[in-house]
XYZ file of C-alpha atoms in Angstrom:
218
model
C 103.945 97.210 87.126
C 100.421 97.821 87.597
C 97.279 95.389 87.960
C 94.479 96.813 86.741
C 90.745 95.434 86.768
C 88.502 96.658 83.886
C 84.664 97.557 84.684
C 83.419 94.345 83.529
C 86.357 92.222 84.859
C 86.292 89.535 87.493
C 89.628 88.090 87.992
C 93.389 89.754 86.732
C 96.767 87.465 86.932
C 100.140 88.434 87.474
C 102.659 86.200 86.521
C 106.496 86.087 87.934
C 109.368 84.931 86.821
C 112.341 84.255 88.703
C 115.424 84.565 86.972
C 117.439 81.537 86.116
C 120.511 83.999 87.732
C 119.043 83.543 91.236
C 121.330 81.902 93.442
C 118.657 80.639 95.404
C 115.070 79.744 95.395
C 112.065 82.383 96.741
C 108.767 81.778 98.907
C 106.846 84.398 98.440
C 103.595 85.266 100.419
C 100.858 87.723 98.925
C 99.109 90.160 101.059
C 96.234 92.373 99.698
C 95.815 95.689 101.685
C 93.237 98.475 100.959
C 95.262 101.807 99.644
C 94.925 105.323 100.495
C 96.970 108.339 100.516
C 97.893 111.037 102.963
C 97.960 114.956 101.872
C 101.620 114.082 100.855
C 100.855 111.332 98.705
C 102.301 108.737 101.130
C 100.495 105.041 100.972
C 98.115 104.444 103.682
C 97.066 101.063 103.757
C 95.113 98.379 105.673
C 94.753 94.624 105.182
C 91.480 94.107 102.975
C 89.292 91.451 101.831
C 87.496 92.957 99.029
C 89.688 90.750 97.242
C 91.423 87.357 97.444
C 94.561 85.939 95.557
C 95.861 82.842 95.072
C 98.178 80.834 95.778
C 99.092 83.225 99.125
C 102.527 81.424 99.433
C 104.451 80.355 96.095
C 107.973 78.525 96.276
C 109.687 79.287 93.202
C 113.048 77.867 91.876
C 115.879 79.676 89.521
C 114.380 80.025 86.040
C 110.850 78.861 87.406
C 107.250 80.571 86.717
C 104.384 81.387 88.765
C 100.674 82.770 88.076
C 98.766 84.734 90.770
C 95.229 84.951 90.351
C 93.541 88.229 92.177
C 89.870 87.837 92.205
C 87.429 90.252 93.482
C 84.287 89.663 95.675
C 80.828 90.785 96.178
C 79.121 93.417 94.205
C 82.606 95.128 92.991
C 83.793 96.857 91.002
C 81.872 100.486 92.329
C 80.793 103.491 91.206
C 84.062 104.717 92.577
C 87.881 103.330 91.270
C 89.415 101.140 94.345
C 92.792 101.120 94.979
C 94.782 98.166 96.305
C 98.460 96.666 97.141
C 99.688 93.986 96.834
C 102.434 92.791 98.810
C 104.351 90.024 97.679
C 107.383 89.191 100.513
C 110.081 86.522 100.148
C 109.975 84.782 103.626
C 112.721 82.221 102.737
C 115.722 82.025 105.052
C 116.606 86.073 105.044
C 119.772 86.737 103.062
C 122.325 88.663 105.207
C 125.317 90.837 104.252
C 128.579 91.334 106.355
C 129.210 94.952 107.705
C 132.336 94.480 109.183
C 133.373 93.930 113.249
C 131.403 90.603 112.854
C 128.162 92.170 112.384
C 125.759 91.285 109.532
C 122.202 92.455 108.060
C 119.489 90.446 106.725
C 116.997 91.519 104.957
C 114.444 90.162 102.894
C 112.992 90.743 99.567
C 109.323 92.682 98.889
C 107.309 93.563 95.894
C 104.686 95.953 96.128
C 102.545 96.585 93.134
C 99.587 98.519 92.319
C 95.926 97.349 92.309
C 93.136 99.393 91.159
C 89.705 97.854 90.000
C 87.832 100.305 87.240
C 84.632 102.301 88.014
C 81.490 101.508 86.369
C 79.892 103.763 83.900
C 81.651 106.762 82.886
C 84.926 108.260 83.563
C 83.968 111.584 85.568
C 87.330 114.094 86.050
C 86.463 116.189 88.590
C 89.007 118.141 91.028
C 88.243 120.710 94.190
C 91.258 123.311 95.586
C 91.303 125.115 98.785
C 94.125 127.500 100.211
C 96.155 125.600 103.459
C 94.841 125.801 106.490
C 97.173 128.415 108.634
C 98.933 125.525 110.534
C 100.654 124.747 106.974
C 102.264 127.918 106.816
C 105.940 126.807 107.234
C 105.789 124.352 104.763
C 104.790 127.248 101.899
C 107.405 129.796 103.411
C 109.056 129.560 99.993
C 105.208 129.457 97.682
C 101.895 129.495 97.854
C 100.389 126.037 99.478
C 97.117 124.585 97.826
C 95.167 121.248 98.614
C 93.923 119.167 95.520
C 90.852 116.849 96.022
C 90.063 114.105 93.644
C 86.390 114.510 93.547
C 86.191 112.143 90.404
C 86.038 108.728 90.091
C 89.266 107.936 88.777
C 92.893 108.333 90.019
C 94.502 111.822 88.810
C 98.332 111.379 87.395
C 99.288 114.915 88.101
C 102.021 116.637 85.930
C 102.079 119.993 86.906
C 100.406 122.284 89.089
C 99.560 126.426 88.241
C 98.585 128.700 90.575
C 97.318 131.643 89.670
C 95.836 135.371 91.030
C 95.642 138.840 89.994
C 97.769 139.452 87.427
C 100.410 136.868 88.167
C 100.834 133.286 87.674
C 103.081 130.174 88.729
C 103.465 126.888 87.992
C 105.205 123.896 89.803
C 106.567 120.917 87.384
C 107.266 117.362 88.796
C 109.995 115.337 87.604
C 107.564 112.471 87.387
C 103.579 112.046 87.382
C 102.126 112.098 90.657
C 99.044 110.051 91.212
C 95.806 111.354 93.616
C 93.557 108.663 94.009
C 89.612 109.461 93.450
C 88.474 111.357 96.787
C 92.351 111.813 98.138
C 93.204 115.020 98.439
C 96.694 116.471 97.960
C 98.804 119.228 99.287
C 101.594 120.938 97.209
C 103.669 124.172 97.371
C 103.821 126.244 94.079
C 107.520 128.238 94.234
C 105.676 131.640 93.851
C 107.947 135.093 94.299
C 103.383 136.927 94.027
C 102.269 137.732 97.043
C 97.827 137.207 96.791
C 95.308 134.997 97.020
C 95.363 132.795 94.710
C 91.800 132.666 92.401
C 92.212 129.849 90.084
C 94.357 126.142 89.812
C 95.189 124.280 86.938
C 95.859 120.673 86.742
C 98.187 119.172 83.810
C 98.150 115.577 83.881
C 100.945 112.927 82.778
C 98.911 112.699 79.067
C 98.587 116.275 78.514
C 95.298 116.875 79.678
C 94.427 119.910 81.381
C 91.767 119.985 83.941
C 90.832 123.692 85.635
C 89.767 122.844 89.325
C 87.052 124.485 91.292
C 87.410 126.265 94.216
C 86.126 123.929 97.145
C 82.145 124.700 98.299
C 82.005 126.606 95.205
């Protein structure tokens, strides 16, 4: 599920559900953290208060419904997209499970969805490549490694990557669309059996579009 602000739009809802299955009820307390990404596309996040939601702690019963209101403040939304989580944890008495030899596990229930709050204006699509810096060399032992930079405004959902040089070209499909957020950048290793620099990248995105990259500094 994802939450998404338009460029005009001051508060978004999301509304839950709790199944009328449940065997028992839920508490669940919303967090709002700031989202980034590593080179690897891994979430790096902070707590934030660009935004506020409410209620921050919601008791729902089997078959009950409750609406969250996210709300954002100051002079958002930017010329940039921002990109959010948020965190909704059931901190209820943890459920536990029996492993066996008297030992048992609890754990507890999280949500984490999605948050991103349009750009104003125009949609720019805009994307910088560089080779790997020599320290990434084991990682491309099997391709050619290339960093992607969102230098747009708006997230990326990459499809496929294509490398290509003199007289040879490669391209590396992902089973599902990967997203760069705007000014992330992005490693990835293109399987490549060419041996050259590589001159030019190609971007496919999850709805077909094709964006050519430019070479970083250029």
């Amino acid at each position: 599920m994802l939450v998404e602000f338009g460029p005009k739009q001051k508060i978004a809802t999301v509304r839950i559900t709790l199944s009328d299955q449940a065997i028992k009820p839920m508490r669940l307390q919303a967090q709002l953290l700031q989202w980034r990404q590593d080179l690897h596309g891994a979430p790096v996040t902070k707590p934030s208060e660009e935004l506020i939601v409410t209620p921050r702690i919601a008791e729902l019963k089997p078959g009950q419904q409750q609406v969250l209101r996210l709300a954002l403040r100051g002079s958002l939304p930017a010329e940039t997209e921002r990109a959010y989580r948020l965190v909704l944890e059931d901190i209820a008495q943890p459920s536990s499970m029996d492993v066996g030899g008297g030992a048992a596990i609890n754990f507890r229930m999280a949500y984490d969805l999605p948050v991103m709050v349009a750009p104003r204006g125009t949609i720019v699509s805009a994307l910088r490549w560089r080779d790997c810096p020599a320290d990434a060399a084991p990682r491309a032992s099997k391709g050619v490694c290339v960093r992607i930079a969102n230098a747009g405004n708006r997230r990326v959902k990459v499809q496929s990557v294509t490398v290509s040089g003199d007289g040879w070209q490669q391209a590396l499909n992902l089973k599902e669309a990967d997203a760069v957020l705007a000014g992330a950048e992005r490693e990835w290793v293109v399987p490549a059996t060419a041996m050259g620099p590589v001159r030019g990248v190609e971007v496919r995105t999850a709805t077909g579009q094709v964006l050519r990259a430019d070479p970083a500094g250029g």
